[in-house]
Coordinates of C-alpha atoms in Angstrom, one line a residue:
Chain A
M246 CA 108.0 122.9 107.6
A247 CA 105.4 124.8 105.5
V248 CA 107.0 123.7 102.2
F249 CA 107.3 120.1 103.4
L250 CA 103.6 120.1 104.5
A251 CA 102.4 121.6 101.3
R252 CA 104.3 119.0 99.3
R253 CA 102.8 116.2 101.5
L254 CA 99.4 117.7 101.0
A255 CA 99.7 117.7 97.3
Y256 CA 101.0 114.2 97.3
S257 CA 98.2 113.0 99.5
A258 CA 95.6 114.7 97.3
V259 CA 96.9 113.0 94.2
L260 CA 97.0 109.7 96.0
A261 CA 93.4 110.1 97.3
V262 CA 92.1 110.9 93.8
L263 CA 93.9 107.8 92.5
G264 CA 92.8 105.6 95.3
A265 CA 89.1 106.7 95.0
S266 CA 89.1 106.3 91.2
L267 CA 90.7 102.9 91.4
T268 CA 88.1 101.8 94.0
Y269 CA 85.3 103.0 91.7
V270 CA 86.8 101.3 88.6
L271 CA 87.3 98.1 90.6
A272 CA 83.8 98.1 92.0
A273 CA 82.2 99.1 88.7
T274 CA 84.0 96.3 86.7
A275 CA 83.6 93.5 89.2
L276 CA 80.2 94.0 90.9
R277 CA 77.0 93.0 89.1
P278 CA 74.2 95.4 90.2
R279 CA 72.0 94.1 87.3
A280 CA 71.6 90.7 89.0
G281 CA 70.0 92.4 92.0
F282 CA 67.3 94.1 89.9
E283 CA 66.6 91.1 87.7
T284 CA 66.0 88.7 90.6
R285 CA 63.3 90.8 92.2
T286 CA 59.9 89.2 92.5
P287 CA 57.9 89.8 90.6
R288 CA 60.6 90.2 87.9
P289 CA 60.4 93.7 86.5
P290 CA 60.3 94.1 82.7
E291 CA 63.6 94.4 80.9
A292 CA 62.9 98.0 80.0
V293 CA 62.3 99.0 83.6
V294 CA 65.5 97.4 84.8
H295 CA 67.4 99.1 82.1
A296 CA 65.9 102.5 82.8
E297 CA 66.5 102.1 86.5
L298 CA 70.2 101.0 86.1
R299 CA 70.7 103.9 83.6
R300 CA 69.3 106.4 86.1
L301 CA 71.5 105.2 88.9
N302 CA 74.5 105.1 86.7
L303 CA 74.9 101.4 87.3
D304 CA 74.3 100.2 83.7
D305 CA 77.0 97.8 82.7
R306 CA 76.2 98.3 79.0
V307 CA 77.4 101.9 79.3
P308 CA 81.2 102.1 78.7
L309 CA 83.1 102.2 82.0
A310 CA 84.8 105.5 81.0
V311 CA 81.4 107.2 80.6
R312 CA 80.1 105.8 83.9
Y313 CA 83.3 106.9 85.6
R314 CA 83.0 110.4 84.2
T315 CA 79.4 110.7 85.4
W316 CA 80.4 109.5 88.9
A317 CA 83.5 111.7 89.1
A318 CA 81.6 114.8 87.9
G319 CA 79.0 114.1 90.7
V320 CA 81.7 113.6 93.3
V321 CA 83.4 116.9 92.4
H322 CA 80.1 118.6 93.0
G323 CA 79.6 116.8 96.3
D324 CA 77.1 114.3 94.9
L325 CA 78.1 110.7 95.6
G326 CA 75.3 109.2 93.6
H327 CA 72.4 107.0 94.8
T328 CA 72.3 103.6 96.5
R329 CA 70.5 100.7 95.0
Q330 CA 67.5 101.5 97.1
D331 CA 67.6 105.0 95.5
G332 CA 68.6 106.9 98.7
P333 CA 71.4 109.5 98.4
V334 CA 74.7 107.8 99.2
G335 CA 76.1 111.0 100.8
A336 CA 73.5 111.1 103.6
E337 CA 73.9 107.4 104.4
L338 CA 77.7 107.7 104.4
R339 CA 77.5 110.5 106.9
R340 CA 75.2 108.6 109.2
R341 CA 77.3 105.4 109.0
A342 CA 80.5 107.3 109.5
G343 CA 79.1 108.8 112.7
V344 CA 78.2 105.4 114.0
S345 CA 81.7 104.0 113.1
V346 CA 83.5 106.9 114.8
R347 CA 81.4 106.6 117.9
L348 CA 82.2 102.8 118.0
L349 CA 85.9 102.9 117.2
L350 CA 87.2 106.1 118.6
P351 CA 87.2 105.4 122.4
G352 CA 88.7 101.9 121.9
T353 CA 91.4 103.1 119.5
V354 CA 92.5 105.9 121.7
L355 CA 92.5 103.7 124.7
G356 CA 94.4 100.9 122.9
C357 CA 97.0 103.2 121.5
A358 CA 97.7 105.0 124.8
L359 CA 97.7 101.8 126.8
G360 CA 99.9 100.1 124.2
V361 CA 102.5 102.9 124.2
L362 CA 102.6 103.0 128.0
L363 CA 102.9 99.3 128.4
G364 CA 105.5 99.0 125.7
A365 CA 107.6 101.8 127.3
Y366 CA 107.2 100.3 130.7
A367 CA 108.2 96.8 129.5
A368 CA 111.3 98.3 127.9
A369 CA 112.2 100.2 131.1
R370 CA 112.0 96.9 133.0
R371 CA 113.7 94.8 130.4
G372 CA 114.2 91.2 131.3
R373 CA 112.2 91.4 134.6
A374 CA 109.0 89.5 135.2
A375 CA 106.8 92.4 134.2
D376 CA 108.5 92.7 130.9
R377 CA 108.3 89.0 130.2
A378 CA 104.5 88.9 131.0
I379 CA 103.9 91.9 128.7
V380 CA 105.9 90.4 125.9
A381 CA 104.2 87.1 126.2
G382 CA 100.8 88.7 126.3
S383 CA 101.4 90.9 123.3
A384 CA 102.7 87.9 121.3
L385 CA 99.6 85.8 122.0
L386 CA 96.8 88.4 121.9
P387 CA 97.1 89.0 118.1
A388 CA 96.6 85.3 117.6
V389 CA 93.0 85.7 118.6
P390 CA 90.8 87.0 115.8
V391 CA 88.7 90.1 116.8
F392 CA 85.4 88.4 116.3
V393 CA 86.4 85.5 118.6
L394 CA 87.7 88.0 121.2
A395 CA 84.3 89.8 121.0
V396 CA 82.4 86.6 121.5
L397 CA 84.5 85.5 124.5
L398 CA 84.2 89.0 126.1
Q399 CA 80.4 88.9 125.6
F400 CA 80.3 85.5 127.4
A401 CA 82.3 86.9 130.3
A402 CA 80.1 90.0 130.4
G403 CA 77.1 87.9 130.5
K404 CA 78.5 86.1 133.5
V405 CA 79.2 89.4 135.2
N406 CA 75.7 90.5 134.6
D407 CA 74.3 87.3 136.0
V408 CA 76.5 87.4 139.1
T409 CA 75.8 91.1 139.9
G410 CA 72.2 90.8 138.9
M411 CA 72.5 94.1 137.0
R412 CA 72.7 95.0 133.3
I413 CA 76.2 96.5 133.6
F414 CA 77.2 95.4 130.0
E415 CA 75.0 95.6 126.9
W416 CA 76.3 94.4 123.6
T417 CA 73.7 94.7 120.9
G418 CA 73.4 98.0 119.0
E419 CA 74.1 101.6 120.1
S420 CA 71.3 101.9 122.6
S421 CA 68.4 100.0 124.0
P422 CA 65.1 100.6 122.1
G423 CA 63.1 103.2 124.1
A424 CA 65.9 104.2 126.4
G425 CA 68.4 106.3 124.7
G426 CA 70.0 108.1 127.7
P427 CA 73.7 108.8 128.0
A428 CA 74.2 106.1 130.6
D429 CA 72.5 103.6 128.4
R430 CA 74.8 104.6 125.5
V431 CA 77.9 104.2 127.7
R432 CA 76.8 100.8 128.8
H433 CA 76.5 99.7 125.1
L434 CA 80.0 101.2 124.4
L435 CA 81.9 99.4 127.3
L436 CA 82.3 96.0 125.7
P437 CA 83.1 97.2 122.1
T438 CA 85.7 99.6 123.5
V439 CA 87.4 96.8 125.5
T440 CA 87.4 94.6 122.4
I441 CA 88.9 97.2 120.1
A442 CA 91.4 98.4 122.7
L443 CA 92.6 94.8 123.3
S444 CA 92.9 94.1 119.6
Q445 CA 95.1 97.3 119.2
V446 CA 97.1 97.3 122.3
A447 CA 99.4 94.4 121.5
L448 CA 100.7 95.8 118.3
Y449 CA 101.4 99.2 119.7
C450 CA 103.0 97.6 122.7
R451 CA 105.4 95.4 120.7
Y452 CA 106.4 98.2 118.5
Q453 CA 106.8 100.8 121.3
R454 CA 108.9 98.4 123.3
G455 CA 111.3 97.8 120.4
L456 CA 111.6 101.6 119.8
M457 CA 112.1 102.3 123.5
L458 CA 114.8 99.7 123.8
D459 CA 116.7 101.3 121.0
V460 CA 116.5 104.7 122.6
L461 CA 117.4 103.5 126.1
S462 CA 120.9 102.6 124.9
A463 CA 121.5 105.9 123.2
E464 CA 124.1 108.4 124.4
H465 CA 121.8 111.2 125.1
M466 CA 120.0 109.1 127.7
R467 CA 123.3 108.5 129.5
T468 CA 124.2 112.1 129.3
A469 CA 120.8 113.1 130.8
R470 CA 121.4 110.6 133.7
A471 CA 125.0 111.8 134.1
K472 CA 123.9 115.4 134.6
G473 CA 121.8 114.3 137.5
L474 CA 118.3 114.0 136.2
R475 CA 116.0 111.5 137.9
R476 CA 115.4 108.2 136.1
R477 CA 111.7 108.8 135.7
R478 CA 112.2 112.2 134.1
V479 CA 114.9 110.9 131.8
L480 CA 112.7 108.1 130.7
L481 CA 109.7 110.3 130.0
R482 CA 111.3 113.5 128.7
H483 CA 114.3 112.1 126.9
G484 CA 113.3 108.5 126.2
L485 CA 109.6 108.3 125.5
R486 CA 109.6 111.6 123.5
V487 CA 112.2 110.3 121.1
A488 CA 110.7 106.9 120.9
L489 CA 107.3 108.3 120.1
V490 CA 108.5 109.9 116.8
P491 CA 108.5 106.8 114.6
M492 CA 105.3 105.7 116.4
T493 CA 103.4 108.6 114.8
A494 CA 104.1 107.2 111.3
Y495 CA 103.0 103.8 112.4
S496 CA 99.7 104.9 114.0
A497 CA 98.6 106.3 110.6
Y498 CA 98.9 102.9 109.1
A499 CA 97.4 101.2 112.1
F500 CA 94.4 103.5 111.6
G501 CA 94.0 102.1 108.1
L502 CA 94.2 98.6 109.4
M503 CA 91.6 99.4 112.0
L504 CA 89.1 100.6 109.4
V505 CA 89.4 97.2 107.8
G506 CA 88.8 95.4 111.0
A507 CA 85.8 97.5 111.8
A508 CA 83.5 95.3 109.8
F509 CA 83.9 92.4 112.3
T510 CA 83.4 94.6 115.4
E511 CA 80.4 96.2 113.9
K512 CA 78.9 92.9 112.9
V513 CA 79.4 91.2 116.3
F514 CA 78.0 94.1 118.3
G515 CA 75.2 95.0 115.9
W516 CA 76.3 98.5 115.1
H517 CA 75.4 99.7 111.6
G518 CA 78.6 101.4 110.6
L519 CA 80.8 101.8 107.6
G520 CA 82.5 98.4 107.6
E521 CA 79.1 96.5 107.7
W522 CA 77.9 98.8 104.9
L523 CA 80.9 98.0 102.7
V524 CA 80.5 94.3 103.1
E525 CA 76.8 94.4 102.5
S526 CA 77.2 96.7 99.5
I527 CA 79.8 94.4 97.9
G528 CA 77.3 91.6 98.4
H529 CA 74.4 93.6 96.8
G530 CA 76.6 94.9 94.0
D531 CA 76.0 98.5 95.1
V532 CA 78.8 100.2 93.2
N533 CA 78.1 103.8 94.3
A534 CA 78.1 102.8 98.0
V535 CA 81.3 100.8 97.7
A536 CA 83.0 103.6 95.9
A537 CA 81.9 106.1 98.5
V538 CA 83.2 104.0 101.4
G539 CA 86.4 103.3 99.5
S540 CA 86.9 107.0 98.8
L541 CA 86.2 107.9 102.5
A542 CA 88.7 105.3 103.7
A543 CA 91.3 106.5 101.3
G544 CA 90.8 110.1 102.4
T545 CA 90.9 109.2 106.1
V546 CA 94.1 107.1 105.9
L547 CA 95.9 109.9 104.0
L548 CA 94.6 112.5 106.4
A549 CA 95.9 110.4 109.3
G550 CA 99.2 110.3 107.5
L551 CA 99.2 114.1 107.3
V552 CA 98.3 114.5 111.0
S553 CA 101.1 112.1 111.9
D554 CA 103.5 114.3 109.9
V555 CA 102.5 117.4 111.8
V556 CA 102.7 115.6 115.2
R557 CA 106.2 114.4 114.2
G558 CA 107.2 117.9 113.3
V559 CA 106.1 119.0 116.8
L560 CA 107.9 116.2 118.5
D561 CA 111.1 116.3 116.5
P562 CA 112.3 119.7 115.5
R563 CA 114.8 118.3 113.0
T564 CA 112.1 117.1 110.6
R565 CA 110.8 120.7 110.2
T566 CA 113.8 121.6 108.2
A567 CA 115.5 118.4 107.2
E568 CA 115.3 117.2 103.6
V569 CA 115.0 113.5 104.7
A570 CA 112.0 114.1 106.8
A571 CA 111.0 110.5 106.8
A572 CA 114.3 109.2 108.4
P573 CA 113.7 107.6 111.7
T574 CA 115.6 109.1 114.7
T575 CA 116.2 106.0 116.7
A576 CA 119.2 104.9 114.7
A577 CA 121.0 108.2 115.0
P578 CA 120.1 109.9 118.3
Chain B
M91 CA 124.9 113.3 114.1
T92 CA 127.1 111.0 116.2
S93 CA 127.8 107.4 115.8
P94 CA 129.2 104.7 117.9
P95 CA 133.0 104.5 117.3
R96 CA 132.8 100.9 115.9
D97 CA 131.1 102.3 112.9
V98 CA 133.7 104.8 112.0
V99 CA 135.4 102.9 109.2
T100 CA 133.5 99.7 108.5
S101 CA 130.6 97.6 109.4
P102 CA 131.3 95.7 112.6
P103 CA 132.8 92.3 111.7
L104 CA 129.9 90.1 112.6
S105 CA 131.6 86.7 112.6
A106 CA 134.7 87.7 114.4
T107 CA 133.0 88.6 117.7
R108 CA 130.6 85.9 118.4
G109 CA 131.2 83.0 116.0
G110 CA 129.2 82.2 112.8
L111 CA 125.5 82.7 112.4
P112 CA 124.5 79.1 113.0
T113 CA 126.5 79.1 116.2
R114 CA 124.8 82.2 117.4
V115 CA 121.4 81.0 116.5
L116 CA 121.9 77.7 118.2
G117 CA 123.4 79.6 121.2
S118 CA 120.0 81.3 121.7
R119 CA 117.8 79.2 123.8
R120 CA 114.7 80.9 122.5
A121 CA 115.6 80.3 118.9
V122 CA 116.2 76.6 119.6
A123 CA 113.0 76.3 121.5
G124 CA 111.0 78.0 118.8
L125 CA 112.6 75.9 116.1
A126 CA 112.0 72.7 118.0
L127 CA 108.3 73.6 118.7
L128 CA 107.7 74.6 115.1
A129 CA 109.3 71.4 113.8
A130 CA 107.1 69.4 116.2
L131 CA 104.0 71.2 115.0
V132 CA 104.8 70.6 111.4
A133 CA 105.5 67.0 112.1
L134 CA 102.2 66.7 113.9
A135 CA 100.3 68.4 111.1
F136 CA 101.7 66.1 108.4
A137 CA 102.3 62.8 110.3
G138 CA 99.3 63.0 112.6
P139 CA 96.7 61.9 110.0
L140 CA 98.6 58.6 109.6
A141 CA 97.9 57.8 113.2
S142 CA 94.3 59.0 113.2
P143 CA 91.5 56.6 112.3
W144 CA 89.4 59.4 110.9
G145 CA 89.9 61.6 107.8
W146 CA 89.1 65.3 108.0
A147 CA 86.2 65.0 105.5
D148 CA 84.7 62.0 107.3
T149 CA 81.5 62.3 109.4
D150 CA 80.7 59.9 112.2
I151 CA 77.0 59.8 112.3
A152 CA 77.1 57.9 115.6
A153 CA 78.8 60.8 117.4
F154 CA 77.5 64.3 117.4
W155 CA 79.1 66.8 119.8
E156 CA 81.0 64.0 121.5
P157 CA 83.6 65.1 124.0
P158 CA 87.2 63.9 123.6
S159 CA 87.5 60.1 123.9
S160 CA 89.6 57.2 122.7
G161 CA 87.6 57.0 119.5
H162 CA 87.8 60.7 118.8
W163 CA 90.9 62.1 120.5
F164 CA 89.7 65.7 120.3
G165 CA 86.0 65.0 120.2
T166 CA 83.6 65.6 117.4
T167 CA 81.7 68.6 116.0
Q168 CA 78.0 69.2 115.8
S169 CA 77.9 67.4 112.4
G170 CA 80.0 64.5 113.7
R171 CA 83.4 65.5 112.1
D172 CA 86.5 64.4 114.0
V173 CA 88.1 67.5 115.6
F174 CA 91.6 65.9 115.7
A175 CA 91.6 65.4 111.9
L176 CA 90.0 68.8 111.3
V177 CA 92.6 70.6 113.5
L178 CA 95.4 68.9 111.7
R179 CA 93.9 69.8 108.3
G180 CA 93.5 73.4 109.5
M181 CA 97.1 73.4 110.8
R182 CA 98.5 72.4 107.4
R183 CA 96.4 75.1 105.7
S184 CA 97.3 77.8 108.2
L185 CA 101.0 76.9 108.4
F186 CA 101.1 77.1 104.6
I187 CA 99.2 80.5 104.6
G188 CA 101.2 81.9 107.5
L189 CA 104.7 81.0 106.5
G190 CA 103.9 81.7 102.8
V191 CA 102.6 85.1 103.5
A192 CA 105.4 86.0 105.9
A193 CA 108.0 85.0 103.2
L194 CA 106.1 86.8 100.4
A195 CA 105.4 89.9 102.3
T196 CA 108.7 90.5 104.1
G197 CA 111.1 89.5 101.2
P198 CA 109.7 92.0 98.6
A199 CA 109.2 94.6 101.4
A200 CA 113.0 94.3 102.2
V201 CA 114.0 94.6 98.5
V202 CA 111.6 97.5 97.7
G203 CA 112.3 99.4 100.9
M204 CA 116.1 99.1 100.6
V205 CA 116.2 100.0 96.9
A206 CA 113.8 102.9 97.4
G207 CA 115.6 104.3 100.4
Y208 CA 119.1 103.8 98.9
A209 CA 118.3 105.0 95.4
G210 CA 116.1 107.9 96.3
G211 CA 114.7 110.2 93.6
W212 CA 112.0 109.1 91.2
G213 CA 112.4 105.3 91.8
D214 CA 111.8 106.0 95.5
R215 CA 108.7 108.1 94.8
V216 CA 107.2 105.6 92.4
L217 CA 107.8 102.6 94.7
M218 CA 106.5 104.3 97.8
G219 CA 103.6 105.8 95.9
G220 CA 102.6 102.3 94.8
A221 CA 102.8 101.1 98.4
D222 CA 100.7 104.0 99.6
L223 CA 98.1 103.3 96.9
L224 CA 97.7 99.7 98.1
L225 CA 97.2 101.0 101.6
V226 CA 94.2 103.1 100.6
L227 CA 92.4 100.3 98.7
P228 CA 90.0 98.3 100.9
P229 CA 91.3 94.8 101.0
V230 CA 87.8 93.4 101.5
L231 CA 86.8 94.8 98.1
V232 CA 89.9 93.5 96.3
A233 CA 89.4 90.1 97.9
A234 CA 85.7 90.1 96.9
V235 CA 86.6 91.1 93.3
L236 CA 89.2 88.4 93.0
S237 CA 87.3 85.7 94.9
P238 CA 86.4 83.7 91.8
A239 CA 90.1 83.5 91.1
L240 CA 91.1 82.8 94.7
G241 CA 89.8 79.3 94.9
S242 CA 89.8 77.8 98.4
G243 CA 92.8 79.1 100.3
G244 CA 95.3 78.2 97.6
P245 CA 98.5 80.1 96.6
A246 CA 96.4 83.0 95.2
L247 CA 95.1 83.8 98.7
V248 CA 98.7 83.8 100.0
V249 CA 99.7 86.3 97.3
L250 CA 96.7 88.5 98.0
L251 CA 97.3 88.6 101.8
A252 CA 101.0 89.3 101.1
A253 CA 100.2 92.1 98.7
F254 CA 98.4 93.9 101.5
M255 CA 100.9 93.2 104.2
W256 CA 104.2 94.2 102.7
T257 CA 103.6 97.9 102.5
V258 CA 104.1 98.8 106.1
T259 CA 107.3 96.9 106.4
A260 CA 108.6 98.4 103.2
R261 CA 108.0 101.9 104.7
S262 CA 110.0 101.1 107.9
V263 CA 112.8 99.4 105.9
R264 CA 113.0 102.5 103.7
A265 CA 113.1 104.8 106.7
M266 CA 115.9 102.9 108.3
T267 CA 117.8 102.7 105.0
L268 CA 117.6 106.5 104.7
S269 CA 119.3 107.0 108.0
L270 CA 121.8 104.1 107.5
R271 CA 122.8 105.5 104.1
E272 CA 124.3 108.6 105.8
R273 CA 126.2 106.6 108.5
E274 CA 130.0 106.6 108.2
F275 CA 130.6 103.0 107.5
V276 CA 128.2 103.1 104.5
L277 CA 129.7 106.3 103.3
A278 CA 133.2 104.8 103.6
A279 CA 132.2 101.8 101.6
R280 CA 130.7 104.0 98.9
F281 CA 133.7 106.2 98.7
L282 CA 135.9 103.1 98.4
G283 CA 134.0 102.3 95.2
A284 CA 131.6 99.6 96.4
T285 CA 128.6 99.1 94.0
A286 CA 125.1 99.7 95.1
P287 CA 124.1 96.0 95.3
H288 CA 127.3 95.3 97.3
V289 CA 126.5 98.1 99.8
I290 CA 122.9 97.0 100.1
V291 CA 123.7 93.3 100.7
R292 CA 126.9 93.6 102.7
H293 CA 126.4 96.7 104.8
L294 CA 122.6 97.6 104.9
L295 CA 121.1 94.1 105.1
P296 CA 122.9 93.0 108.3
H297 CA 121.5 96.1 110.1
L298 CA 118.0 95.5 108.8
A299 CA 118.0 91.8 109.5
S300 CA 116.7 92.1 113.0
L301 CA 113.8 94.3 111.9
L302 CA 113.0 92.0 109.1
V303 CA 113.0 88.8 111.2
A304 CA 110.8 90.5 113.8
D305 CA 108.4 91.6 111.1
A306 CA 108.3 88.2 109.4
S307 CA 107.5 86.5 112.7
L308 CA 104.6 88.9 113.4
N309 CA 103.3 88.4 109.8
V310 CA 102.8 84.7 110.3
G311 CA 100.2 85.1 113.0
A312 CA 98.7 88.1 111.4
A313 CA 98.3 86.3 108.1
I314 CA 96.6 83.3 109.8
V315 CA 94.2 85.6 111.6
A316 CA 93.6 87.7 108.5
E317 CA 92.7 84.6 106.5
S318 CA 90.1 83.7 109.2
G319 CA 88.7 87.2 108.8
L320 CA 88.3 86.7 105.1
A321 CA 86.8 83.3 105.6
H322 CA 84.4 84.8 108.1
L323 CA 83.1 87.0 105.2
G324 CA 83.0 84.0 102.9
L325 CA 86.2 85.0 101.0
G326 CA 88.9 82.7 102.3
V327 CA 89.0 78.9 102.8
R328 CA 85.5 77.7 102.1
P329 CA 83.5 74.8 103.7
P330 CA 83.8 71.9 103.9
D331 CA 87.6 72.8 103.9
V332 CA 88.9 74.3 107.0
S333 CA 91.8 76.4 108.3
L334 CA 92.7 77.0 112.0
G335 CA 91.1 80.5 111.6
T336 CA 87.8 79.2 110.4
L337 CA 87.8 76.5 113.1
V338 CA 88.4 79.1 115.8
A339 CA 85.7 81.4 114.3
D340 CA 83.1 78.6 114.0
G341 CA 83.9 77.1 117.4
G342 CA 83.8 80.5 119.1
G343 CA 80.0 80.7 119.0
T344 CA 79.6 77.4 120.9
A345 CA 82.7 77.6 123.0
T346 CA 80.6 77.9 126.2
T347 CA 78.7 74.6 125.7
H348 CA 81.1 72.6 123.6
P349 CA 84.6 74.0 124.1
W350 CA 86.6 71.3 122.4
P351 CA 86.5 72.4 118.7
F352 CA 87.3 75.9 119.7
G353 CA 89.8 75.0 122.4
F354 CA 92.0 72.7 120.4
A355 CA 92.1 74.9 117.3
A356 CA 92.8 78.0 119.3
G357 CA 95.5 76.2 121.3
M358 CA 97.2 75.1 118.1
L359 CA 97.0 78.6 116.7
A360 CA 98.5 80.0 119.8
L361 CA 101.3 77.3 119.7
I362 CA 102.2 78.2 116.1
V363 CA 102.3 81.9 117.0
L364 CA 104.3 81.2 120.1
A365 CA 106.8 79.0 118.1
V366 CA 107.3 81.6 115.4
N367 CA 107.6 84.4 117.9
L368 CA 110.2 82.5 119.9
L369 CA 112.2 81.8 116.8
G370 CA 111.8 85.4 115.6
D371 CA 113.0 86.8 119.0
G372 CA 115.9 84.4 119.1
L373 CA 117.0 85.2 115.5
R374 CA 116.5 88.9 116.2
D375 CA 119.0 88.8 119.0
A376 CA 121.4 86.6 117.1
L377 CA 121.3 88.9 114.0
D378 CA 121.4 92.3 115.6
P379 CA 124.9 93.7 115.1
A380 CA 124.3 96.6 117.6
D381 CA 123.3 94.1 120.3
A382 CA 126.7 92.7 121.1
R383 CA 125.8 91.5 124.6

């Protein structure tokens, strides 16, 4: 297990460096920070624009390799460069990341847990009404874009607020101006959490149902039943545990997908997080900010992959020693 | 590692047990229903404009925000555009994007995943490394960088979406291939001297078919929704052109006061997803060699 993890760690590190570098090169070649400076009113003199761009390492007349080396040297020393407005990227990145985590974490955890449970439940009741309802729901829910889901939920929440005459739901920003208590923060978090959970739950549910169905027909399940264990215990200890193993790999990827979708959720609910920053920075041609978000996303996705490897090692003892650690267990129980 | 007895020597003879593939597909009620619904939707999308008095680019300056009527079957938008014509235009766009992406993402994913899993070694590492690298690049950035080349929802957009969607499938195909490779029926075929392409096509593909079909059917809806997301950021289909995704997104804001643009577009999107899922589920059952019920 230790050797396997060390190899995975090295692989992830190489990939993270490659991903971050590629993001920087992509951003630096395609974005035009110069335009933002030249269109300021009053228009600054050419020499000022040039000096400013040069100072921020955004000058497109400097060869890309030189700019990349400057940026990479800074990153190695923990300096992510400066934004177009001259603030340090690192501080803004930390602040934005905090906002994104606070927004996304509850909904993601809820959606993942609920999806796994619903999927497993549907598989256990295969063909009955409950199964059919869950399958139909999980097929139709992904057909609704996140930002539409958010708008519909906001509408429903507004109705609930009107009917009850209380501000149960809030949906703009992290907290109301002036009142930043914990209760207020929770009220602001309710609707985003439901939106994110709903957008995640269907995919987890579909995937988990398929995995669970495979496991249910396996021999070890029959053996467990035959030796007199109760159905519930067999389903949870012998079925769900095995069916969760491939799920760990999937959740790492789903995490990456979620980071992408975050921009919409943040926009609709007025949270100033990473996704919003990425989209804005692309619009402004802010190369350093884009590269920073890209690097963080790359690191996070790879870290999620590593965590999922560890979890899989805990759930499935065979992968701790086996050479083919990535083989799924469902096909050969 | 134990295996069902039917796998001891050879892959189960698919055709002998339950008739040929077309028979089994047509025997599945869900597959037939899905196919019929999909055909009807395609027919509506392409033949509908012939029956409609309004083109999708026309504006009726005598009717803003008009509810559905005999003149405008699905009503009009805020700027007087005919919702029926717009929805059909969006359907053609979205069907093209959804089906195109599904084919372009699942096909290469199957090839790459099977080759990587079966060959192993350096080929495996390079292919999967490439897939992982695509996973860590922000798609929004790539789309923004390529947007001058993307045009308005043309084939380039399909390729871009597919490029980001194939990696997860390739991973699961590779993982299944790794375990199938060690199964007795594959080993037997290899020891009997079967070439790698023969083993992959004849012995691996049938066992992966159900996974691939399920994946492709999911990708159709996912691609349509993803396109609407890109369009929302100004990177997909651009106005005045429309896709179902952009119609749903634009109509969502006014759905409470003027529900018809949102309702009809969302309804058609749901029907497309439903049809593809029905077809996918039916095909999955028909193709799965382990599911002999």
